[in-house]
Amino acid sequence: DADVTQTPRNRITKTGKRIMLECSQTKGHDRMYWYRQDPGLGLRLIYYSFDVKDINKGEISDGYSVSRQAQAKFSLSLESAIPNQTALYFCATSDPKLAIAQYFGPGTRLTVL
Amino acid sequence: LAKTTQPISMDSYEGQEVNITCSHNNIATNDYITWYQQFPSQGPRFIIQGYKTKVTNEVASLFIPADRKSSTLSLPRVSLSDTAVYYCLVIIRMDSSYKLIFGSGTRLLVRP
């Protein structure tokens, strides 16, 4: 969905480095999510935020942190990247007033060497 | 603890109806079931949602039996462009939080 953008699209980094993945949306949705996708495991929820002052841990939050800078921006940080954090990361948004549907960004492919 | 299970893969031919089932135990009456389609190198795309009986939209139908232990995504008359991975997602409300559980995906191959 072009209304949800993620930067960078690809990133290669080394073990121990701090990495920030950014997500922006123009859909005006209050709810935003970060997922990671690994082959054969589907998508797993890292963190979610229902508004600017609300942050919730998902299924696999260890090793990650997030910041909701504004309604439209939700950043995911890896404070000290490790190789098993190599994955495809997706940001998503949803508007509970309209539907349960989530709208996903194009993804960020992160490789930790 | 809720868990979702889907078949790993399915094959079909153009013009056929395809039914993909997701098993999900321990979900409550108002917990939602949603389905997504994903093409390589893209984010998942919402297809349909529901929490009981049957829902139909312009691209698919979703059937949820009374016991709600499973749901079936039905794609009528598939085409080659429907080749993708399909995920079910169960959204479970827990007191003041939510639990979102994706299935591991069903890889659908549509043959000419």
Short mmCIF file of C-alpha atoms in Angstrom, two decimals:
data_model
loop_
_atom_site.label_atom_id
_atom_site.label_comp_id
_atom_site.label_asym_id
_atom_site.label_seq_id
_atom_site.Cartn_x
_atom_site.Cartn_y
_atom_site.Cartn_z
CA ASP A 1 0.00 0.00 0.00
CA ALA A 2 1.67 3.25 -1.17
CA ASP A 3 0.12 5.12 1.77
CA VAL A 4 2.45 3.24 4.12
CA THR A 5 6.14 3.76 3.46
CA GLN A 6 9.17 2.20 5.07
CA THR A 7 12.79 3.31 5.05
CA PRO A 8 15.25 1.92 4.31
CA ARG A 9 14.05 -0.84 1.99
CA ASN A 10 17.22 -2.81 2.40
CA ARG A 11 19.92 -2.65 5.04
CA ILE A 12 23.02 -4.66 5.74
CA THR A 13 24.69 -4.09 9.09
CA LYS A 14 27.10 -5.72 11.50
CA THR A 15 26.54 -7.38 14.84
CA GLY A 16 26.35 -4.87 17.68
CA LYS A 17 25.30 -1.88 15.58
CA ARG A 18 22.24 0.19 16.40
CA ILE A 19 19.65 0.22 13.64
CA MET A 20 16.47 2.23 13.19
CA LEU A 21 13.73 1.33 10.75
CA GLU A 22 11.18 4.00 10.01
CA CYS A 23 7.55 3.84 9.01
CA SER A 24 5.33 6.68 7.82
CA GLN A 25 1.68 6.63 6.83
CA THR A 26 -0.69 9.05 5.16
CA LYS A 27 -3.84 7.03 5.84
CA GLY A 28 -4.66 8.96 9.02
CA HIS A 29 -4.90 5.75 11.03
CA ASP A 30 -4.34 5.75 14.77
CA ARG A 31 -3.04 2.19 15.04
CA MET A 32 0.39 1.11 13.86
CA TYR A 33 2.26 -2.18 14.07
CA TRP A 34 5.68 -3.69 13.49
CA TYR A 35 6.07 -7.30 12.36
CA ARG A 36 8.95 -9.48 11.34
CA GLN A 37 8.70 -12.23 8.77
CA ASP A 38 10.97 -15.25 8.65
CA PRO A 39 10.76 -18.03 6.04
CA GLY A 40 8.23 -20.66 7.07
CA LEU A 41 7.13 -18.76 10.17
CA GLY A 42 4.67 -16.27 8.79
CA LEU A 43 4.52 -12.86 10.45
CA ARG A 44 5.10 -12.24 14.13
CA LEU A 45 4.12 -9.09 15.98
CA ILE A 46 6.95 -7.12 17.61
CA TYR A 47 5.19 -3.99 18.93
CA TYR A 48 1.97 -2.12 18.33
CA SER A 49 0.66 1.33 19.16
CA PHE A 50 -2.98 2.41 19.29
CA ASP A 51 -2.18 6.10 19.55
CA VAL A 52 0.77 8.41 20.15
CA LYS A 53 0.81 7.77 23.91
CA ASP A 54 0.19 4.03 23.68
CA ILE A 55 2.90 1.40 23.14
CA ASN A 56 2.37 -2.33 23.60
CA LYS A 57 4.68 -5.31 23.36
CA GLY A 58 3.84 -8.01 20.91
CA GLU A 59 4.86 -11.63 20.71
CA ILE A 60 8.59 -11.06 20.18
CA SER A 61 9.60 -7.68 21.59
CA ASP A 62 12.91 -8.72 23.20
CA GLY A 63 15.84 -6.96 21.54
CA TYR A 64 13.62 -4.29 19.97
CA SER A 65 12.26 -0.90 21.00
CA VAL A 66 9.85 1.50 19.32
CA SER A 67 9.00 5.17 19.25
CA ARG A 68 5.72 6.72 18.13
CA GLN A 69 6.83 10.21 17.22
CA ALA A 70 3.50 11.29 15.77
CA GLN A 71 0.28 9.75 14.55
CA ALA A 72 1.91 9.18 11.19
CA LYS A 73 5.32 7.87 12.30
CA PHE A 74 6.34 4.71 14.10
CA SER A 75 10.01 3.70 14.34
CA LEU A 76 11.53 0.36 15.26
CA SER A 77 15.02 0.20 16.78
CA LEU A 78 17.45 -2.62 17.25
CA GLU A 79 19.75 -1.34 19.99
CA SER A 80 22.46 -3.92 19.35
CA ALA A 81 21.73 -5.98 16.27
CA ILE A 82 22.44 -9.71 16.24
CA PRO A 83 22.41 -12.16 13.30
CA ASN A 84 19.14 -13.86 14.26
CA GLN A 85 17.41 -10.51 13.75
CA THR A 86 18.02 -10.93 10.04
CA ALA A 87 14.51 -10.88 8.60
CA LEU A 88 11.94 -8.98 6.59
CA TYR A 89 10.29 -6.26 8.67
CA PHE A 90 6.84 -4.89 7.94
CA CYS A 91 5.01 -1.91 9.29
CA ALA A 92 1.21 -1.83 9.19
CA THR A 93 -1.64 0.50 10.11
CA SER A 94 -5.31 0.07 10.89
CA ASP A 95 -8.32 2.23 11.73
CA PRO A 96 -10.61 0.58 14.26
CA LYS A 97 -13.50 2.88 13.35
CA LEU A 98 -13.63 1.45 9.86
CA ALA A 99 -12.47 -2.14 10.01
CA ILE A 100 -10.06 -4.62 11.48
CA ALA A 101 -8.09 -4.62 8.24
CA GLN A 102 -4.40 -3.81 8.39
CA TYR A 103 -2.53 -2.02 5.62
CA PHE A 104 1.06 -3.06 5.20
CA GLY A 105 4.11 -1.22 3.97
CA PRO A 106 6.50 -2.69 1.38
CA GLY A 107 8.89 -4.08 3.98
CA THR A 108 12.51 -3.62 4.98
CA ARG A 109 14.94 -6.42 4.37
CA LEU A 110 17.51 -6.37 7.17
CA THR A 111 20.66 -8.47 7.17
CA VAL A 112 22.85 -8.60 10.27
CA LEU A 113 26.31 -10.02 9.62
CA LEU B 1 -3.22 -20.35 24.18
CA ALA B 2 -4.63 -19.71 20.72
CA LYS B 3 -2.80 -21.05 17.70
CA THR B 4 -3.54 -21.03 13.99
CA THR B 5 -2.79 -23.85 11.55
CA GLN B 6 -2.95 -23.75 7.75
CA PRO B 7 -1.96 -26.19 5.00
CA ILE B 8 1.52 -25.43 3.74
CA SER B 9 0.58 -25.47 0.05
CA MET B 10 -2.24 -26.04 -2.42
CA ASP B 11 -2.42 -26.49 -6.17
CA SER B 12 -5.29 -25.48 -8.41
CA TYR B 13 -6.15 -24.72 -12.03
CA GLU B 14 -7.46 -21.56 -13.58
CA GLY B 15 -11.21 -21.18 -13.25
CA GLN B 16 -11.55 -23.47 -10.24
CA GLU B 17 -12.81 -22.53 -6.81
CA VAL B 18 -10.18 -22.74 -4.10
CA ASN B 19 -10.92 -23.19 -0.41
CA ILE B 20 -8.18 -22.61 2.15
CA THR B 21 -8.89 -23.54 5.74
CA CYS B 22 -7.35 -22.12 8.89
CA SER B 23 -7.77 -23.92 12.20
CA HIS B 24 -7.83 -21.71 15.27
CA ASN B 25 -8.67 -23.05 18.71
CA ASN B 26 -9.53 -21.04 21.83
CA ILE B 27 -10.94 -17.93 20.23
CA ALA B 28 -13.77 -16.00 21.82
CA THR B 29 -17.11 -15.03 20.35
CA ASN B 30 -16.06 -11.56 19.23
CA ASP B 31 -12.50 -12.32 18.14
CA TYR B 32 -12.00 -11.43 14.48
CA ILE B 33 -10.60 -13.62 11.73
CA THR B 34 -8.95 -11.92 8.78
CA TRP B 35 -7.20 -13.14 5.65
CA TYR B 36 -4.32 -11.65 3.69
CA GLN B 37 -2.64 -12.27 0.35
CA GLN B 38 1.08 -11.80 -0.12
CA PHE B 39 3.14 -11.71 -3.33
CA PRO B 40 6.94 -12.00 -3.28
CA SER B 41 8.74 -8.85 -2.14
CA GLN B 42 5.49 -7.17 -1.10
CA GLY B 43 3.63 -6.61 2.14
CA PRO B 44 0.49 -8.65 2.85
CA ARG B 45 -2.73 -7.27 1.36
CA PHE B 46 -6.05 -7.47 3.22
CA ILE B 47 -8.67 -9.70 1.59
CA ILE B 48 -11.57 -10.21 3.98
CA GLN B 49 -12.59 -10.23 7.65
CA GLY B 50 -15.36 -11.72 9.78
CA TYR B 51 -16.21 -13.21 13.14
CA LYS B 52 -19.21 -15.44 12.43
CA THR B 53 -21.19 -17.23 9.69
CA LYS B 54 -20.42 -15.99 6.18
CA VAL B 55 -18.98 -12.83 4.71
CA THR B 56 -18.62 -12.11 1.01
CA ASN B 57 -16.94 -9.29 -0.86
CA GLU B 58 -15.94 -8.71 -4.45
CA VAL B 59 -12.93 -11.02 -4.33
CA ALA B 60 -13.63 -13.76 -1.76
CA SER B 61 -15.93 -15.34 0.78
CA LEU B 62 -15.18 -16.26 4.36
CA PHE B 63 -17.02 -19.10 6.07
CA ILE B 64 -16.93 -19.48 9.84
CA PRO B 65 -18.80 -22.44 11.38
CA ALA B 66 -20.72 -22.12 14.61
CA ASP B 67 -17.96 -23.66 16.72
CA ARG B 68 -15.48 -21.07 15.33
CA LYS B 69 -12.64 -23.56 15.52
CA SER B 70 -11.81 -22.95 11.89
CA SER B 71 -12.49 -20.60 9.01
CA THR B 72 -12.38 -21.11 5.26
CA LEU B 73 -11.32 -18.58 2.67
CA SER B 74 -13.03 -19.27 -0.63
CA LEU B 75 -11.62 -17.84 -3.87
CA PRO B 76 -14.07 -18.29 -6.78
CA ARG B 77 -12.68 -18.97 -10.24
CA VAL B 78 -8.98 -18.40 -9.53
CA SER B 79 -6.62 -17.03 -12.17
CA LEU B 80 -2.86 -17.26 -12.57
CA SER B 81 -2.51 -13.93 -10.77
CA ASP B 82 -3.97 -15.49 -7.61
CA THR B 83 -0.76 -17.47 -7.16
CA ALA B 84 0.46 -16.16 -3.81
CA VAL B 85 0.76 -16.98 -0.13
CA TYR B 86 -2.43 -16.64 1.89
CA TYR B 87 -2.39 -15.96 5.63
CA CYS B 88 -5.11 -16.09 8.23
CA LEU B 89 -4.81 -13.68 11.14
CA VAL B 90 -6.78 -14.05 14.34
CA ILE B 91 -7.23 -10.93 16.47
CA ILE B 92 -7.86 -11.80 20.10
CA ARG B 93 -8.96 -9.21 22.63
CA MET B 94 -7.39 -9.68 26.05
CA ASP B 95 -8.51 -7.30 28.81
CA SER B 96 -6.73 -4.08 27.82
CA SER B 97 -4.57 -5.52 25.08
CA TYR B 98 -4.72 -7.51 21.86
CA LYS B 99 -3.03 -10.64 20.62
CA LEU B 100 -2.54 -10.95 16.86
CA ILE B 101 -1.74 -14.43 15.65
CA PHE B 102 -0.81 -15.05 12.03
CA GLY B 103 -0.93 -18.49 10.50
CA SER B 104 2.25 -19.69 8.82
CA GLY B 105 0.69 -19.23 5.40
CA THR B 106 -0.62 -21.38 2.54
CA ARG B 107 1.25 -21.19 -0.74
CA LEU B 108 -1.31 -21.37 -3.56
CA LEU B 109 -0.12 -22.27 -7.04
CA VAL B 110 -2.61 -21.75 -9.85
CA ARG B 111 -1.77 -23.63 -13.02
CA PRO B 112 -3.02 -22.87 -16.54
#
